[in-house]
Coordinates of N, CA, C and O in Angstrom, one line a residue:
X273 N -94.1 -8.1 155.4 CA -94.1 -7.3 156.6 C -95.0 -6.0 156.4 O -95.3 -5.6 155.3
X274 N -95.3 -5.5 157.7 CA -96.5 -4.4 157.4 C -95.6 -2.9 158.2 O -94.7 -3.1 159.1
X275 N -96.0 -1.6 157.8 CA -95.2 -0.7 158.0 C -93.6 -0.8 157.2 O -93.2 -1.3 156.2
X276 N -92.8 -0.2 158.6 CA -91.5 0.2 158.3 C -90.7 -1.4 158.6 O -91.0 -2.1 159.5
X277 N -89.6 -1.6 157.5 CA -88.9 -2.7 157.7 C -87.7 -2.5 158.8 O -87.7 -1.7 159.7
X278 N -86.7 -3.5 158.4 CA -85.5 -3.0 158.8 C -84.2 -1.6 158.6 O -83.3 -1.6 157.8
X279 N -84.5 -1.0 159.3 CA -83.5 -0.1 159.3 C -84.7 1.0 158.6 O -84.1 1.8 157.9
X280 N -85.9 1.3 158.6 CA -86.7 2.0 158.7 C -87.3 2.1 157.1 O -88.1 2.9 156.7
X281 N -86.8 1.1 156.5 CA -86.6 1.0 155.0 C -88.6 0.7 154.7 O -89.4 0.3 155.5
X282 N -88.8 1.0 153.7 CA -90.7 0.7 153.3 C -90.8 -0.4 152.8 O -90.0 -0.8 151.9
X283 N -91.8 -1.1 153.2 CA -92.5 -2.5 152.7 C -93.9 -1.5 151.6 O -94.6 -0.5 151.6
X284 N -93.6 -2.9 150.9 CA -95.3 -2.8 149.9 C -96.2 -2.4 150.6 O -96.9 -1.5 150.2
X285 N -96.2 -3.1 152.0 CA -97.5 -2.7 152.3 C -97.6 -1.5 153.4 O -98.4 -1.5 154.3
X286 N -96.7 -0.6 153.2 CA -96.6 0.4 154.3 C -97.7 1.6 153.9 O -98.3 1.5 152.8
X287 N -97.9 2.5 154.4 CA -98.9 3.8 154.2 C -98.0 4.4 153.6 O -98.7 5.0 152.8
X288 N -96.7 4.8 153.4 CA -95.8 6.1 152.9 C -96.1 5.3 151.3 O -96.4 6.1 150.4
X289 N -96.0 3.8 150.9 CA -95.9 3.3 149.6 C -97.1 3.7 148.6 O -97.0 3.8 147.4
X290 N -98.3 3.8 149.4 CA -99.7 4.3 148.9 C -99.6 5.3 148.5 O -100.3 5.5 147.5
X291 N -98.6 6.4 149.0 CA -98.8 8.0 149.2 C -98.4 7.9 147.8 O -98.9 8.7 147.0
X292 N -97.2 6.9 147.4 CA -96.4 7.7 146.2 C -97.5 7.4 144.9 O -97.6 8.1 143.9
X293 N -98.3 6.3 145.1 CA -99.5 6.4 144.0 C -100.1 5.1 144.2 O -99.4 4.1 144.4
X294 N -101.5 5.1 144.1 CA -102.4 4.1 144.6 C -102.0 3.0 143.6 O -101.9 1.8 143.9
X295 N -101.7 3.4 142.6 CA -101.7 2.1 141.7 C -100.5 1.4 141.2 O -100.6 0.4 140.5
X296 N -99.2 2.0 141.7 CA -98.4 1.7 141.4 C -97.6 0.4 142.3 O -97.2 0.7 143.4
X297 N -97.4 -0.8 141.7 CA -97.3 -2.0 142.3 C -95.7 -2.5 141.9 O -95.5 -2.7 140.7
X298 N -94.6 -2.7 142.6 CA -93.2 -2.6 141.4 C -93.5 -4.4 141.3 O -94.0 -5.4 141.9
X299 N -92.9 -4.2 140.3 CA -92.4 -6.3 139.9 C -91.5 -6.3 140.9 O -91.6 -7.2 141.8
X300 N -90.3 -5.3 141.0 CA -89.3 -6.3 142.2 C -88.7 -5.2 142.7 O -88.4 -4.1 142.2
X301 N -88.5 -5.6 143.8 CA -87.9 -4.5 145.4 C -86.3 -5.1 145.4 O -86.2 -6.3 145.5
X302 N -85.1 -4.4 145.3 CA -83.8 -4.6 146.0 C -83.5 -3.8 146.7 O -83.8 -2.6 146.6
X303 N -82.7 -4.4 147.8 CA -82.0 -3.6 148.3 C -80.9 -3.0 147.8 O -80.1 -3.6 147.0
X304 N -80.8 -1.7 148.2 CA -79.7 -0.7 147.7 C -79.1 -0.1 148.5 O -79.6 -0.1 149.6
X305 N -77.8 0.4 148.3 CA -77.1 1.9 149.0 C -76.5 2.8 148.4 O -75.7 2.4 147.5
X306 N -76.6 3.9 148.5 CA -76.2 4.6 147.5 C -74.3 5.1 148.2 O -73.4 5.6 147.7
X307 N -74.6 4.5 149.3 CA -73.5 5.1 150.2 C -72.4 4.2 149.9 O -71.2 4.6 149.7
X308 N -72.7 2.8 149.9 CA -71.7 1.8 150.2 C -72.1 0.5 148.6 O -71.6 -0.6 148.6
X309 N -72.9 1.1 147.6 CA -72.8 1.0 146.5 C -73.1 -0.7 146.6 O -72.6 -1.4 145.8
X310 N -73.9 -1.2 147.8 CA -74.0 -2.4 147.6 C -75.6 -2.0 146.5 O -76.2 -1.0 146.2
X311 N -75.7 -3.5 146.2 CA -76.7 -3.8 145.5 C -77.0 -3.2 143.8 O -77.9 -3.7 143.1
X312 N -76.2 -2.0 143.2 CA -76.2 -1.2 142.4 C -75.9 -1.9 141.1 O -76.1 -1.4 140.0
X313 N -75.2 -3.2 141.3 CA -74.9 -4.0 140.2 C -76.6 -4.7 139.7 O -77.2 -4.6 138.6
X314 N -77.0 -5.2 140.9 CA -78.2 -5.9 140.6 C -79.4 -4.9 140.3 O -80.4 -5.4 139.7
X315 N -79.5 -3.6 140.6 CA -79.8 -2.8 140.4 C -80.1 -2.2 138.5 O -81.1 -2.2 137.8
X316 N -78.8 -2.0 138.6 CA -78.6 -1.7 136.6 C -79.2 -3.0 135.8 O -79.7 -2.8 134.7
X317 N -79.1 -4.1 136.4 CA -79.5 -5.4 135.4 C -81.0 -5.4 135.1 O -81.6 -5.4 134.0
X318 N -81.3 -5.4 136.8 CA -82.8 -5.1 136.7 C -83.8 -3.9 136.0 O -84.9 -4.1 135.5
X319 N -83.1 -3.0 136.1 CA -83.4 -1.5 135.0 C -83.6 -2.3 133.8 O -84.6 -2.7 133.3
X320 N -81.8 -2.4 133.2 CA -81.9 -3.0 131.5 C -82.8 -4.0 131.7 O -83.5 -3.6 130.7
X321 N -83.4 -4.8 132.0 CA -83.9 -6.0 131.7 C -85.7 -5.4 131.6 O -86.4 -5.8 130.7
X322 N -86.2 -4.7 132.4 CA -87.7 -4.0 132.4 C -87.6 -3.4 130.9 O -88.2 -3.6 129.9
X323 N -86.4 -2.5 131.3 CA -86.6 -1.4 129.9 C -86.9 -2.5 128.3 O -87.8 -2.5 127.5
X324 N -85.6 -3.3 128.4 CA -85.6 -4.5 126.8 C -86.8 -5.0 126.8 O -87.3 -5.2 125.7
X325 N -87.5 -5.3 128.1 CA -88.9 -5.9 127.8 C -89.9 -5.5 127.0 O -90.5 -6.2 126.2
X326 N -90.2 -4.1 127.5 CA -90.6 -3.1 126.5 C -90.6 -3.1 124.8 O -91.4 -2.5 124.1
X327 N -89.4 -4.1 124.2 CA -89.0 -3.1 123.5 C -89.2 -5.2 122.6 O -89.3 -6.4 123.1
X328 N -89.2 -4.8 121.5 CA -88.7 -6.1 120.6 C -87.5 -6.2 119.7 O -87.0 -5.2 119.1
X329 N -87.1 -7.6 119.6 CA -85.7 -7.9 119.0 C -86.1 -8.2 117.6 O -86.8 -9.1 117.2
X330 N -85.4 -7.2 116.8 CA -84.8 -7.6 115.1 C -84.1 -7.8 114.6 O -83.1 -7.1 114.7
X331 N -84.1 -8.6 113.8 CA -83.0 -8.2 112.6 C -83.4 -8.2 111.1 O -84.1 -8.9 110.4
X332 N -82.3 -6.8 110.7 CA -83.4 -6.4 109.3 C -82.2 -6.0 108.3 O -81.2 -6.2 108.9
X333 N -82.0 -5.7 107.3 CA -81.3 -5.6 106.2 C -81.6 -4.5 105.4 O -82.4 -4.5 104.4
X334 N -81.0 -3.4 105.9 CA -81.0 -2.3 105.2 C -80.1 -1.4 104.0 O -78.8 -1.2 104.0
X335 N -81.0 -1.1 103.2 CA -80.1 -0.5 102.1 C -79.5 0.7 102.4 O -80.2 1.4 103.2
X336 N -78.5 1.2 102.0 CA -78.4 2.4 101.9 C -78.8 3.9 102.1 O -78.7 4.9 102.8
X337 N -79.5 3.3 100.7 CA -80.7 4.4 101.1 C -81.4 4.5 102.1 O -82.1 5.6 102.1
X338 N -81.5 3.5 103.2 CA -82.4 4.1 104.2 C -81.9 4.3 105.7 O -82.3 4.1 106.8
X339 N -80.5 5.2 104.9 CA -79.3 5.6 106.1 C -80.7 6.6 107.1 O -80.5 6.4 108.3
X340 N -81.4 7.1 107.0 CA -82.5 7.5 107.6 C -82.9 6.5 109.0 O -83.0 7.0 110.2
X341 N -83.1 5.4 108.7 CA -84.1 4.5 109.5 C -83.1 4.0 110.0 O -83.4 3.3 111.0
X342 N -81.6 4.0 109.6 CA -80.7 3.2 110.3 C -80.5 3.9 111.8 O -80.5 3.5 113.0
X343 N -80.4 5.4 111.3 CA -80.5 6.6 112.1 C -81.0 6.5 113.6 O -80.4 6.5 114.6
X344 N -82.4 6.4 113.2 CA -83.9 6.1 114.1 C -83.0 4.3 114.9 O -83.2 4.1 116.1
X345 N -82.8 3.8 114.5 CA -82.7 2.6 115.1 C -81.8 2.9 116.2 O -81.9 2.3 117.4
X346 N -80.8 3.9 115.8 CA -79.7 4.0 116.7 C -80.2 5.3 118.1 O -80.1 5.3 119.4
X347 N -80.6 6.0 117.4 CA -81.3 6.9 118.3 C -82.3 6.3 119.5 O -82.4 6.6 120.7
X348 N -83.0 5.5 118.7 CA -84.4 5.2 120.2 C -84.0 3.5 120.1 O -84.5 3.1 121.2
X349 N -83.4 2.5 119.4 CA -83.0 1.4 120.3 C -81.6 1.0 120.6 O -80.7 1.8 120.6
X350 N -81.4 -0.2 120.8 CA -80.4 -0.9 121.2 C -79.7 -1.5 120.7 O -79.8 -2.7 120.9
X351 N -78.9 -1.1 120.0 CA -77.8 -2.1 118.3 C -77.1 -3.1 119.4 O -77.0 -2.7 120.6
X352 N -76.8 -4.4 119.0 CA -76.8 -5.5 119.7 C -75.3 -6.2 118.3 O -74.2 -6.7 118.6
X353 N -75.8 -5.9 117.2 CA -74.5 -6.1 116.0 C -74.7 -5.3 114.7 O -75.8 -4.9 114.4
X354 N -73.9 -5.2 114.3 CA -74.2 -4.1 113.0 C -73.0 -5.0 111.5 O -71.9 -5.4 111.7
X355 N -73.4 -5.0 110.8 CA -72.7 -5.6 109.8 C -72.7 -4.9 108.5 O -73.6 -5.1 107.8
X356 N -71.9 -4.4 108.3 CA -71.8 -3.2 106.9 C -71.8 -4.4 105.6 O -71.2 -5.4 106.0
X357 N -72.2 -4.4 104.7 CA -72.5 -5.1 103.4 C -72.0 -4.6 101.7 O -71.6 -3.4 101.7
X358 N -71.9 -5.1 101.0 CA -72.2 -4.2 100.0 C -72.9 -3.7 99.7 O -72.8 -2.6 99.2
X359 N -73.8 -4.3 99.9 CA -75.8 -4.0 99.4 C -76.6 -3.6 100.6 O -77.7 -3.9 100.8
X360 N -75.5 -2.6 101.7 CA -76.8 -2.4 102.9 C -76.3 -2.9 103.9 O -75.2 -3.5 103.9
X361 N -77.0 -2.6 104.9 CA -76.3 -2.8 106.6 C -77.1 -3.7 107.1 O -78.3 -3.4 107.0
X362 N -76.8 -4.7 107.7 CA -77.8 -5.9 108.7 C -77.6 -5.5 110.3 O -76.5 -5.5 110.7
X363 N -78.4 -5.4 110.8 CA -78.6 -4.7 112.0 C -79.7 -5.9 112.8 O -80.8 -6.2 112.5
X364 N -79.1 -6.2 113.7 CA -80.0 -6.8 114.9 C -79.9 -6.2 116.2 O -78.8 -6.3 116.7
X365 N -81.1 -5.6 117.1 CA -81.2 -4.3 117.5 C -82.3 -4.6 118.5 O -83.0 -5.6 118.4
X366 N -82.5 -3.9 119.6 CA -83.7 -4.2 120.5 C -84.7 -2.4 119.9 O -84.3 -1.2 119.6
X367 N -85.5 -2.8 119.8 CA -86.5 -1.4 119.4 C -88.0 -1.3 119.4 O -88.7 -2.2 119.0
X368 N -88.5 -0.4 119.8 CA -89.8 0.2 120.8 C -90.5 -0.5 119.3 O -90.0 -0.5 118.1
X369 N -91.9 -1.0 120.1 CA -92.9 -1.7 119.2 C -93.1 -0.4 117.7 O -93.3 -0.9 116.6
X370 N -93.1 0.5 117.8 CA -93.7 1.4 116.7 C -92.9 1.5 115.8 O -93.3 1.9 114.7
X371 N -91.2 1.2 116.3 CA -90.4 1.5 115.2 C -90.4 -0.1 114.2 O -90.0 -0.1 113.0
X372 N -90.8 -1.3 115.0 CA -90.5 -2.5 114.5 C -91.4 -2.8 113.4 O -91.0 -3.7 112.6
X373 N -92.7 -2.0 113.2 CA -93.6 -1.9 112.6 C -93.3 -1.0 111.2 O -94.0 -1.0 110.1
X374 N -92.3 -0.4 111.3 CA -91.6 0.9 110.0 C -90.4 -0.1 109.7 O -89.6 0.2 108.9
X375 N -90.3 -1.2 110.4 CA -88.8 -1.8 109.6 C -89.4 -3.3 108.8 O -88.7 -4.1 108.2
X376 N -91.1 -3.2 108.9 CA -91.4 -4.6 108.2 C -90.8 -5.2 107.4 O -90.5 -6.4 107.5
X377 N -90.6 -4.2 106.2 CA -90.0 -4.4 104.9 C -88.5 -4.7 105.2 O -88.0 -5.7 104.8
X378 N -87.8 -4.0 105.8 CA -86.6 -4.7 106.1 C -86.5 -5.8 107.1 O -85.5 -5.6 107.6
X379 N -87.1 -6.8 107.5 CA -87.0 -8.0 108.2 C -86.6 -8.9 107.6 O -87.0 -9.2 106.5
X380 N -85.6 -9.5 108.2 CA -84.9 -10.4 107.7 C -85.2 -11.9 108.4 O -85.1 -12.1 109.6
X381 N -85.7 -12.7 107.7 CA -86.9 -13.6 108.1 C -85.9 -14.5 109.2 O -84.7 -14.8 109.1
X382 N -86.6 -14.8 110.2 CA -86.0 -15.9 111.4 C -85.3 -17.2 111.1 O -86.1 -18.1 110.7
X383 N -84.3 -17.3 111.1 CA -83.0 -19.0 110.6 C -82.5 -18.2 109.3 O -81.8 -18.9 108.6
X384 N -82.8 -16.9 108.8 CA -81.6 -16.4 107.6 C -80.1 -16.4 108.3 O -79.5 -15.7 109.0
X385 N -79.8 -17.7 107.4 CA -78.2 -17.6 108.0 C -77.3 -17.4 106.9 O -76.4 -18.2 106.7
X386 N -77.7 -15.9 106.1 CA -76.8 -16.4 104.8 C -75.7 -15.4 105.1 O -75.9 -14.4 105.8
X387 N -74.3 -15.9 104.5 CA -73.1 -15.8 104.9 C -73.1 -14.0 104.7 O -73.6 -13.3 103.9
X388 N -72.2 -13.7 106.0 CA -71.5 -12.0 106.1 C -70.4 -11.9 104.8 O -69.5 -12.6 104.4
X389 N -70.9 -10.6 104.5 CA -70.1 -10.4 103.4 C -69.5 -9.2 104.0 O -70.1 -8.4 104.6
X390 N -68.1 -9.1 103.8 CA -67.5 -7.7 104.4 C -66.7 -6.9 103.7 O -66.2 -5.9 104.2

């Protein structure tokens, strides 16, 4: 549709949608209300789901000593399971490309299924 939709709401291709920035194109349009709180579920899903995309999934096996980096994981990503060890914490986590890059050394290679120790 071109202009104002229903109930005065903006289409893609209206002139007020340009105004907010020439280049800015969304992946996906819902309907919302902030009044009657419809749509707000589908809403949050779609947020988390953009945001995780961003980001990549690990799992890495950390020692002690690098209660530091465990720190950082918790601060800027997304802990998903955390497993305390004797020898170190195993963490699988959603986290921004730069930090996945500082956890090389702790990667815990893909099908390690070796048993939880608690």
């Amino acid at each position: 549709r071109r202009g104002k939709g229903e109930g005065g709401m903006l289409t893609l291709d209206s002139p007020e949608w340009t105004k907010i920035h020439q280049r800015v194109v969304p992946e996906s349009v819902l309907k919302t209300s902030a009044v009657t709180g419809e749509g707000i579920t589908e809403l949050l899903a779609t947020i988390e789901q953009a945001l995780l995309a961003l980001t990549a999934l690990v799992e890495c096996h950390l020692p002690y000593s690098a209660g530091d980096v465990l720190a950082e994981i918790h601060k800027v990503g997304t802990v998903l399971d955390e497993d305390f060890r004797a020898d170190g914490t195993r963490v699988r986590a959603y986290v921004p490309p730069s930090l996945r890059n500082k956890l090389q050394q702790y990667l815990v290679p893909s099908g390690d299924t070796s048993e939880k120790s608690r």
